[in-house]
Short mmCIF file of C-alpha atoms in Angstrom, two decimals:
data_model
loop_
_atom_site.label_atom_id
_atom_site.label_comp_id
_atom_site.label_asym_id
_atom_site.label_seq_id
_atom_site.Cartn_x
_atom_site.Cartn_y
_atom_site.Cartn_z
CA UNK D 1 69.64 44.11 -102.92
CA UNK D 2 71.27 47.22 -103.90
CA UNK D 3 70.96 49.78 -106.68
CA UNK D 4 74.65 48.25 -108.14
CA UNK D 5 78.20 47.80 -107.39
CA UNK D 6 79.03 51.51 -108.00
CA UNK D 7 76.32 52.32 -105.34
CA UNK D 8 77.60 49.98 -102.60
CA UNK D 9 81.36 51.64 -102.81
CA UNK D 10 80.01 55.12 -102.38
CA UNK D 11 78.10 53.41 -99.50
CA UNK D 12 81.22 52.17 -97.76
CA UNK D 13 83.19 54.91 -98.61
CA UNK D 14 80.63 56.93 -97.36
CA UNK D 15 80.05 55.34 -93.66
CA UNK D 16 84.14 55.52 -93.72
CA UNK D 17 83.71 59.30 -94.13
CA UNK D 18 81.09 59.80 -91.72
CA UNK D 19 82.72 57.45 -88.82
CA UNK D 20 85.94 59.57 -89.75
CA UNK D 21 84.03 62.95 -89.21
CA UNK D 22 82.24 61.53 -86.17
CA UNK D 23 86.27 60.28 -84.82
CA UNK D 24 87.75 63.82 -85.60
CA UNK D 25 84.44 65.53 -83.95
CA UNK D 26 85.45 63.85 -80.70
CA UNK D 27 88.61 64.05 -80.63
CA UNK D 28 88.56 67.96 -81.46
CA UNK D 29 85.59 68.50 -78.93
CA UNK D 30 87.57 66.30 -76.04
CA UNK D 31 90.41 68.49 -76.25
CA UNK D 32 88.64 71.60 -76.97
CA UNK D 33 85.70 71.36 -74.38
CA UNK D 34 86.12 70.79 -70.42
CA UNK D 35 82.90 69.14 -70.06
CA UNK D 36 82.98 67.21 -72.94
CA UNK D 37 85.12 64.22 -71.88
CA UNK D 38 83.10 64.33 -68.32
CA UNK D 39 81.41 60.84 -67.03
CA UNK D 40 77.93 62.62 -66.95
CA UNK D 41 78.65 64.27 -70.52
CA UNK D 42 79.23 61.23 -71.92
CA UNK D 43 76.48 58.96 -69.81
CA UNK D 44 74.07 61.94 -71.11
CA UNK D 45 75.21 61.34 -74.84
CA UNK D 46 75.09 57.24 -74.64
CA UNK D 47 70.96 57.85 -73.04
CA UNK D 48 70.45 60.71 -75.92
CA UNK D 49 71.63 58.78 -78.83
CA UNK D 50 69.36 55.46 -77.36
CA UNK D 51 66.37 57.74 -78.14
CA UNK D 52 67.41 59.06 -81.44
CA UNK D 53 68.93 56.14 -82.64
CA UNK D 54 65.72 53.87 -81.92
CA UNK D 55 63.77 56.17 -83.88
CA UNK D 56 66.23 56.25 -86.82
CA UNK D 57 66.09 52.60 -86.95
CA UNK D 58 62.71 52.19 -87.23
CA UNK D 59 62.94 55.58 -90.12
CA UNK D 60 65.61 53.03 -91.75
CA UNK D 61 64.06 49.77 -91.67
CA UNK D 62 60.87 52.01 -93.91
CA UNK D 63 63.13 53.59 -96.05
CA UNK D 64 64.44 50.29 -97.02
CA UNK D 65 61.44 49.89 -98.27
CA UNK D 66 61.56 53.04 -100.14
CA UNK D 67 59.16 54.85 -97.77
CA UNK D 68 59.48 57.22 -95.24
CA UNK D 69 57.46 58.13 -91.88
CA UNK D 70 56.85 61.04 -90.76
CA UNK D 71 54.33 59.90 -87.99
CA UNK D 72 57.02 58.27 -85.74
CA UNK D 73 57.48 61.61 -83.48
CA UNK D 74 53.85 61.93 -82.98
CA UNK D 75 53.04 58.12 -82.42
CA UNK D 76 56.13 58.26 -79.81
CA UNK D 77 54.60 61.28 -77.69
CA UNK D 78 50.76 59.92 -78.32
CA UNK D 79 51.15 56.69 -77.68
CA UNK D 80 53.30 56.89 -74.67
CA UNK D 81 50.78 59.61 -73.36
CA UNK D 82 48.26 57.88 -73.95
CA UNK D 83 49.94 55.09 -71.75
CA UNK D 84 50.00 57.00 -68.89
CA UNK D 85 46.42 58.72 -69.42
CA UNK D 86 44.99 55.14 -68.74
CA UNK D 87 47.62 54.34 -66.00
CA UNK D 88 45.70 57.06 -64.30
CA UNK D 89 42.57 55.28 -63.98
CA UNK D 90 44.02 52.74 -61.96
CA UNK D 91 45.15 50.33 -64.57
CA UNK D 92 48.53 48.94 -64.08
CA UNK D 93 51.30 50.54 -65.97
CA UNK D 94 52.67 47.62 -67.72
CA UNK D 95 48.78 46.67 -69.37
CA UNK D 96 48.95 50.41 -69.56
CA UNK D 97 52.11 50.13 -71.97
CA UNK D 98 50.33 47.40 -73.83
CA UNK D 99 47.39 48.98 -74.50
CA UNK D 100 49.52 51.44 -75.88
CA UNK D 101 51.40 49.13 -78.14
CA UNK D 102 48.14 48.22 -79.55
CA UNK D 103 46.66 52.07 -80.02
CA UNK D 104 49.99 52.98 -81.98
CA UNK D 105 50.06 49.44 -83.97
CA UNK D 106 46.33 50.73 -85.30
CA UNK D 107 47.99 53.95 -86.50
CA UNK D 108 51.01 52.21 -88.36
CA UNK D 109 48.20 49.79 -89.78
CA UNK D 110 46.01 52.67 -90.74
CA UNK D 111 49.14 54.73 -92.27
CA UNK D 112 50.40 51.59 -93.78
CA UNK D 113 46.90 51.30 -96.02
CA UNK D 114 46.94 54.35 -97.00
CA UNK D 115 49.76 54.52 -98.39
CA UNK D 116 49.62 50.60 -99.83
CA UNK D 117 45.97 50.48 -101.00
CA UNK D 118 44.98 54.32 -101.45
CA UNK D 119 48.40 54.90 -102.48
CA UNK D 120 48.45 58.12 -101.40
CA UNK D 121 52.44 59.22 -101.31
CA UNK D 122 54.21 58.22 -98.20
CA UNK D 123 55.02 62.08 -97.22
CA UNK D 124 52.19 63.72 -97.64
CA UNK D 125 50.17 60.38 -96.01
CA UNK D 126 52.50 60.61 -93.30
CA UNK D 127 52.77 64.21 -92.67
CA UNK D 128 48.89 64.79 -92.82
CA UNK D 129 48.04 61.74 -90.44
CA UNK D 130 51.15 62.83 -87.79
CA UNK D 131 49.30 65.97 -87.59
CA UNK D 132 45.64 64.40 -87.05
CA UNK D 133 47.35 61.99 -84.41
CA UNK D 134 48.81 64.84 -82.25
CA UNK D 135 45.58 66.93 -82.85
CA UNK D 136 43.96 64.27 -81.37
CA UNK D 137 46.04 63.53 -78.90
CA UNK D 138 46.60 66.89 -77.64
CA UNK D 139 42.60 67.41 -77.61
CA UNK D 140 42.24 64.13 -75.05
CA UNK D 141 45.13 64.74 -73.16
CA UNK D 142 45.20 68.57 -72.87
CA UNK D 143 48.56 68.75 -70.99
CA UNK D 144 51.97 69.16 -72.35
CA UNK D 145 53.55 66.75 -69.69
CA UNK D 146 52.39 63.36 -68.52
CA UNK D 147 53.54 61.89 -65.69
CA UNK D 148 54.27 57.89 -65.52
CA UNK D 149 53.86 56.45 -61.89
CA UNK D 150 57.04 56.58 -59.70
CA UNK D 151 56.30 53.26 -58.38
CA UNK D 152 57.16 51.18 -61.80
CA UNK D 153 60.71 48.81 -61.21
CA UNK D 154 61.22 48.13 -64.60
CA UNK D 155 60.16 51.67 -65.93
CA UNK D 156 63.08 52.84 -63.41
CA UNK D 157 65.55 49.98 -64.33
CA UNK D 158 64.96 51.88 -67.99
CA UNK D 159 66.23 55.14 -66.66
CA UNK D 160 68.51 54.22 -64.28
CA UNK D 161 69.76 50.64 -64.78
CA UNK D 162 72.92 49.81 -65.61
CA UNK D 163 74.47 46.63 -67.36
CA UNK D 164 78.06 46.35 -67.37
CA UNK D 165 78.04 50.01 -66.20
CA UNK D 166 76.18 50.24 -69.52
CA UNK D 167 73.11 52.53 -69.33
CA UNK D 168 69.97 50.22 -70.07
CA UNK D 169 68.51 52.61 -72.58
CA UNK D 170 71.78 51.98 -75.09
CA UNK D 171 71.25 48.47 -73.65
CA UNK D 172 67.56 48.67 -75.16
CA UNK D 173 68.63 50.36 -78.20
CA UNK D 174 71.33 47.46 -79.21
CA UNK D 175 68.84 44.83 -78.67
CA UNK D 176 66.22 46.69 -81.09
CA UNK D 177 69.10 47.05 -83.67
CA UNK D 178 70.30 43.74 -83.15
CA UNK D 179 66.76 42.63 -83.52
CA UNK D 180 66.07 44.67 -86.73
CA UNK D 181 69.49 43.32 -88.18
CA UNK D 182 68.44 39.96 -88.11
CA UNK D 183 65.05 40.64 -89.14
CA UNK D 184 66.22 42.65 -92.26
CA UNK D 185 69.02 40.26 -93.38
CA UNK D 186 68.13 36.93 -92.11
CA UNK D 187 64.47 36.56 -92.65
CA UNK D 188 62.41 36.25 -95.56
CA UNK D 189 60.13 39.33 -95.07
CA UNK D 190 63.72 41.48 -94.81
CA UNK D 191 64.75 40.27 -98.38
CA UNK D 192 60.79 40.98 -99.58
CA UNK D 193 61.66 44.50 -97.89
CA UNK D 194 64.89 44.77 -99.92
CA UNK D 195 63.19 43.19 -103.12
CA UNK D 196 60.51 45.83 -103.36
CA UNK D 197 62.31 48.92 -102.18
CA UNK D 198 65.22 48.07 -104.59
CA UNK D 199 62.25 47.96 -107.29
CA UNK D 200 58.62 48.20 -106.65
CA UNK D 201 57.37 47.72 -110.07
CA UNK D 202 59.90 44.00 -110.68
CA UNK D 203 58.61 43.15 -107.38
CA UNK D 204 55.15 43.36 -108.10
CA UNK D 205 55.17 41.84 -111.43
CA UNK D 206 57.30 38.49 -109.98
CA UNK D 207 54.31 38.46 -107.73
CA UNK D 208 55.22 39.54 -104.44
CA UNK D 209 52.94 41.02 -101.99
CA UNK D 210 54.55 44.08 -101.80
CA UNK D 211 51.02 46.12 -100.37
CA UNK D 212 51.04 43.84 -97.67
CA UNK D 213 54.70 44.47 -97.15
CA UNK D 214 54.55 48.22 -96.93
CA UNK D 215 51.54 48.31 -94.25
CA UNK D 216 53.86 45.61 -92.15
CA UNK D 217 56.55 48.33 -92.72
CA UNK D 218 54.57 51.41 -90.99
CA UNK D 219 52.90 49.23 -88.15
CA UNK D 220 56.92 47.69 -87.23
CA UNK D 221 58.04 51.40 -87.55
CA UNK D 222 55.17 52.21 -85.16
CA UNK D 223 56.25 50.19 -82.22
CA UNK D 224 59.43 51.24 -83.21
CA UNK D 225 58.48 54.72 -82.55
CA UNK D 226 56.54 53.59 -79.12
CA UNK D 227 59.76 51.50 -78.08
CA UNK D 228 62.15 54.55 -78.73
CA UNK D 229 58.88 56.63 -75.85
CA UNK D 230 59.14 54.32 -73.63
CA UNK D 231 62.72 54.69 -73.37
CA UNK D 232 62.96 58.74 -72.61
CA UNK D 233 59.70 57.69 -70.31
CA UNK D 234 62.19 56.43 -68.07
CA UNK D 235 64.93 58.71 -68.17
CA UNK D 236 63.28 61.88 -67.51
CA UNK D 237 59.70 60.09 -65.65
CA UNK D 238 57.24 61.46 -68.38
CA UNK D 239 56.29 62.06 -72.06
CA UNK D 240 56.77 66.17 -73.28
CA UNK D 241 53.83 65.56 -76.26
CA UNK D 242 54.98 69.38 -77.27
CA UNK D 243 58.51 67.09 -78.70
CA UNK D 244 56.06 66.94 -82.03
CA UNK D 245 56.76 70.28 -83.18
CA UNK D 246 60.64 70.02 -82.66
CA UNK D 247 63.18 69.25 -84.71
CA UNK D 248 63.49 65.72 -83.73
CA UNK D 249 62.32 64.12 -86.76
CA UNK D 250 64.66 65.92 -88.78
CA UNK D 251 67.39 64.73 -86.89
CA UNK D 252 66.37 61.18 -87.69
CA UNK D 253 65.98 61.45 -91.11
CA UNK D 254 69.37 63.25 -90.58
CA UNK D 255 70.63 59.86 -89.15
CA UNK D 256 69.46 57.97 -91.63
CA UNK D 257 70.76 59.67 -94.89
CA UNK D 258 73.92 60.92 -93.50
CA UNK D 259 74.47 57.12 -92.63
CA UNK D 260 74.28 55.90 -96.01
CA UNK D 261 70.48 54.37 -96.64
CA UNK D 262 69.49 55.73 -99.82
CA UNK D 263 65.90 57.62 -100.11
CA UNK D 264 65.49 55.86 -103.04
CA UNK D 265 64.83 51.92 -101.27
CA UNK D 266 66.47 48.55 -101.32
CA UNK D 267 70.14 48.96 -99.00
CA UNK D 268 71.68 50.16 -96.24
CA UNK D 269 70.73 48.51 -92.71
CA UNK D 270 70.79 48.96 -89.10
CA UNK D 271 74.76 49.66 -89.69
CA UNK D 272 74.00 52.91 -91.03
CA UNK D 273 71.95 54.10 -88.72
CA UNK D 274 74.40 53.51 -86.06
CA UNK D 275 76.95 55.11 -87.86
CA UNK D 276 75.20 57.99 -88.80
CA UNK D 277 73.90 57.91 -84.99
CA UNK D 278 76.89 58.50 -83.44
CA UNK D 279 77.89 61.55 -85.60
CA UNK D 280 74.81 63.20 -85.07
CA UNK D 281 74.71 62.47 -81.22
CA UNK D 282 78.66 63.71 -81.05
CA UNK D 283 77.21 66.82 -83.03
CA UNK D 284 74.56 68.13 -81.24
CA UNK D 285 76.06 66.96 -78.07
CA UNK D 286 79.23 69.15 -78.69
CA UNK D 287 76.68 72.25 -79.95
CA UNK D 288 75.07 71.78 -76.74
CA UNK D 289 78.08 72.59 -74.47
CA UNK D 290 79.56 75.29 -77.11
CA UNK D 291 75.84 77.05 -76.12
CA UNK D 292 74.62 77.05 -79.78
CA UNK D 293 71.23 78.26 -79.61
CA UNK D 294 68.14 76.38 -80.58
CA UNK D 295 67.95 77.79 -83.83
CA UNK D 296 71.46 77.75 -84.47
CA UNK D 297 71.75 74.33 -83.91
CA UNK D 298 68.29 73.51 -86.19
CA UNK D 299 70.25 75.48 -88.56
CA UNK D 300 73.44 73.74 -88.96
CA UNK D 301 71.74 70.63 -88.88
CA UNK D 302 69.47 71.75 -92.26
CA UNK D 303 72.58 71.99 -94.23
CA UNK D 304 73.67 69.09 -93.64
CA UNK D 305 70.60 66.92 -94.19
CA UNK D 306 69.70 69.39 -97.15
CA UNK D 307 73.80 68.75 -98.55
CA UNK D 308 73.41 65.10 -97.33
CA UNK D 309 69.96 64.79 -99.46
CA UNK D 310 71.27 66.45 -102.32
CA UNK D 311 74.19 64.03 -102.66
CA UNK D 312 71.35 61.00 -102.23
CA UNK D 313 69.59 62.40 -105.23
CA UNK D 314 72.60 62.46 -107.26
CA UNK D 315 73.95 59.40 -106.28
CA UNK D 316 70.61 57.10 -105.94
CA UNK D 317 68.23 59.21 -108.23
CA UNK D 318 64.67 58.07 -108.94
CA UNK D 319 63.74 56.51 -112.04
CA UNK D 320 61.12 58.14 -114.40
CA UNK D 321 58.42 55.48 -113.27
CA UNK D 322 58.94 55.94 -109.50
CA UNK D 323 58.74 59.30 -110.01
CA UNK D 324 55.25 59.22 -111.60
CA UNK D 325 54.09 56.75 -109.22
CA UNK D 326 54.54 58.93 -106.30
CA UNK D 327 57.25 56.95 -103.90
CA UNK D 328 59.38 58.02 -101.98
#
């Protein structure tokens, strides 16, 4: 469902402008930048973007559904960490990682009633519980770094393994698009998803469970999250938990507006995210070798969300009742 046929062009014309951006980006950068064009450049962009673009889809798949989730940074780093903590006792890494699953489906759960039954706004539920999860995590943990056992195949194959001289972590990241695709477009639950983000109030008075629906939401977005730790697990061996307090989930909401899914629910998909993947990983790739700094970099990227966000607002605005309701 979409919010009309005026909507939908600006969303294709849109993604056309942003995959035309992200095509003149690489051209200019190939030509202008040695290193750019370089096969461990571009193997180091294909592994960055799995990460980011992982998260973003499981950012997308909420805002669909006229949420958002700010947790997904801190349930990546916890919940991975938390993986390895155990590992440590002797457990084996893979009921390690499942345990883990579990831990950060309880916080998507959790988040998902708040928000559904307390109805407490998604950003403020999200941003207050993101910070209780690290707190938490942090106080358990106390260490910045965990280390995952060197001795796990399939942890390695993650980092290191190749398909079609593919890297598996893009590998991974097609399958959970692919995945998410089908799930949003082909299933029943997807077109609930679309239903109530496209208008929570219709979708409740036809009778549709839409609290249920929203606490599904934040638990999928969860393992989402966990999915997207697992993958940088395995290219750089470990989990930074100090990742909460950077920019990253910036850059995914930066993914998933500049892409073309609407902050205010019901369209876009998976397709947006990868377009508005791509331009972002091109981006900060390219700022990378031009030796932007840090805050440069966080900088230029604020604009764009902030410019991006501005033309959401004006294009998908929120109706007088959403408004007073509190969704996002």
């Amino acid at each position: 469902m979409s919010g009309g046929s005026s909507g939908n062009r600006f969303k294709l014309s849109q993604e056309a402008v942003v995959i035309g951006i992200s095509v003149i980006l690489f051209v200019v950068f190939s030509v202008v930048l040695d290193k750019f064009m370089t096969e461990g450049n571009i193997i180091a962009l294909l592994k960055n973007v799995s990460i980011l673009g992982t998260l973003a889809v499981g950012m997308g798949f909420v805002v669909v559904g006229r949420g958002i989730d700010l947790t997904m940074v801190a349930v990546m780093v916890v919940g991975v960490a938390f993986s390895i903590w155990v590992s440590s006792w002797g457990i084996d890494f893979t009921v390690a990682i499942l345990l883990g699953a579990l831990l950060v489906a309880l916080i998507g759960l959790f988040t998902g009633v708040m928000i559904a039954f307390a109805e407490i706004p998604p950003i403020f539920a999200t941003l207050a519980i993101a910070s209780s999860v690290y707190g938490a995590g942090r106080y358990v943990f106390a260490s910045d770094v965990l280390y995952a056992p060197n001795d796990v195949a399939w942890l390695k194959w993650v980092g290191a393994g190749t398909v079609f001289g593919i890297p598996a972590s893009v590998i991974i990241f097609g399958v959970v698009t692919l995945v998410m695709g089908v799930f949003l477009r082909k299933t029943r639950f997807g077109r609930l998803v679309y239903a109530a983000g496209d208008n929570p109030s219709a979708a409740r008075t036809m009778g549709l469970p839409t609290r249920p629906i929203i606490v599904a939401q934040y638990v999928i977005s969860a393992l989402v999250a966990f999915t997207a730790g697992i993958i940088m697990t395995g290219l750089v061996t470990g989990i930074n938990t100090t990742l909460y307090s950077s920019s990253l989930i910036y850059d995914v909401l930066l993914v998933v507006v500049l892409g073309g899914i609407g902050l205010s629910g019901g369209q876009g998909g998976v397709r947006n995210v990868i377009v508005g993947t791509i331009l972002v990983g091109i981006l900060t790739n390219g700022m990378t070798i031009l030796n932007f700094s840090y805050t440069s970099q966080n900088l230029i990227k604020s604009v764009i969300l902030l410019s991006a966000l501005a033309i959401d607002a004006i294009i998908n605005p929120r109706d007088e009742q959403t408004s007073q309701s509190g969704d996002i």
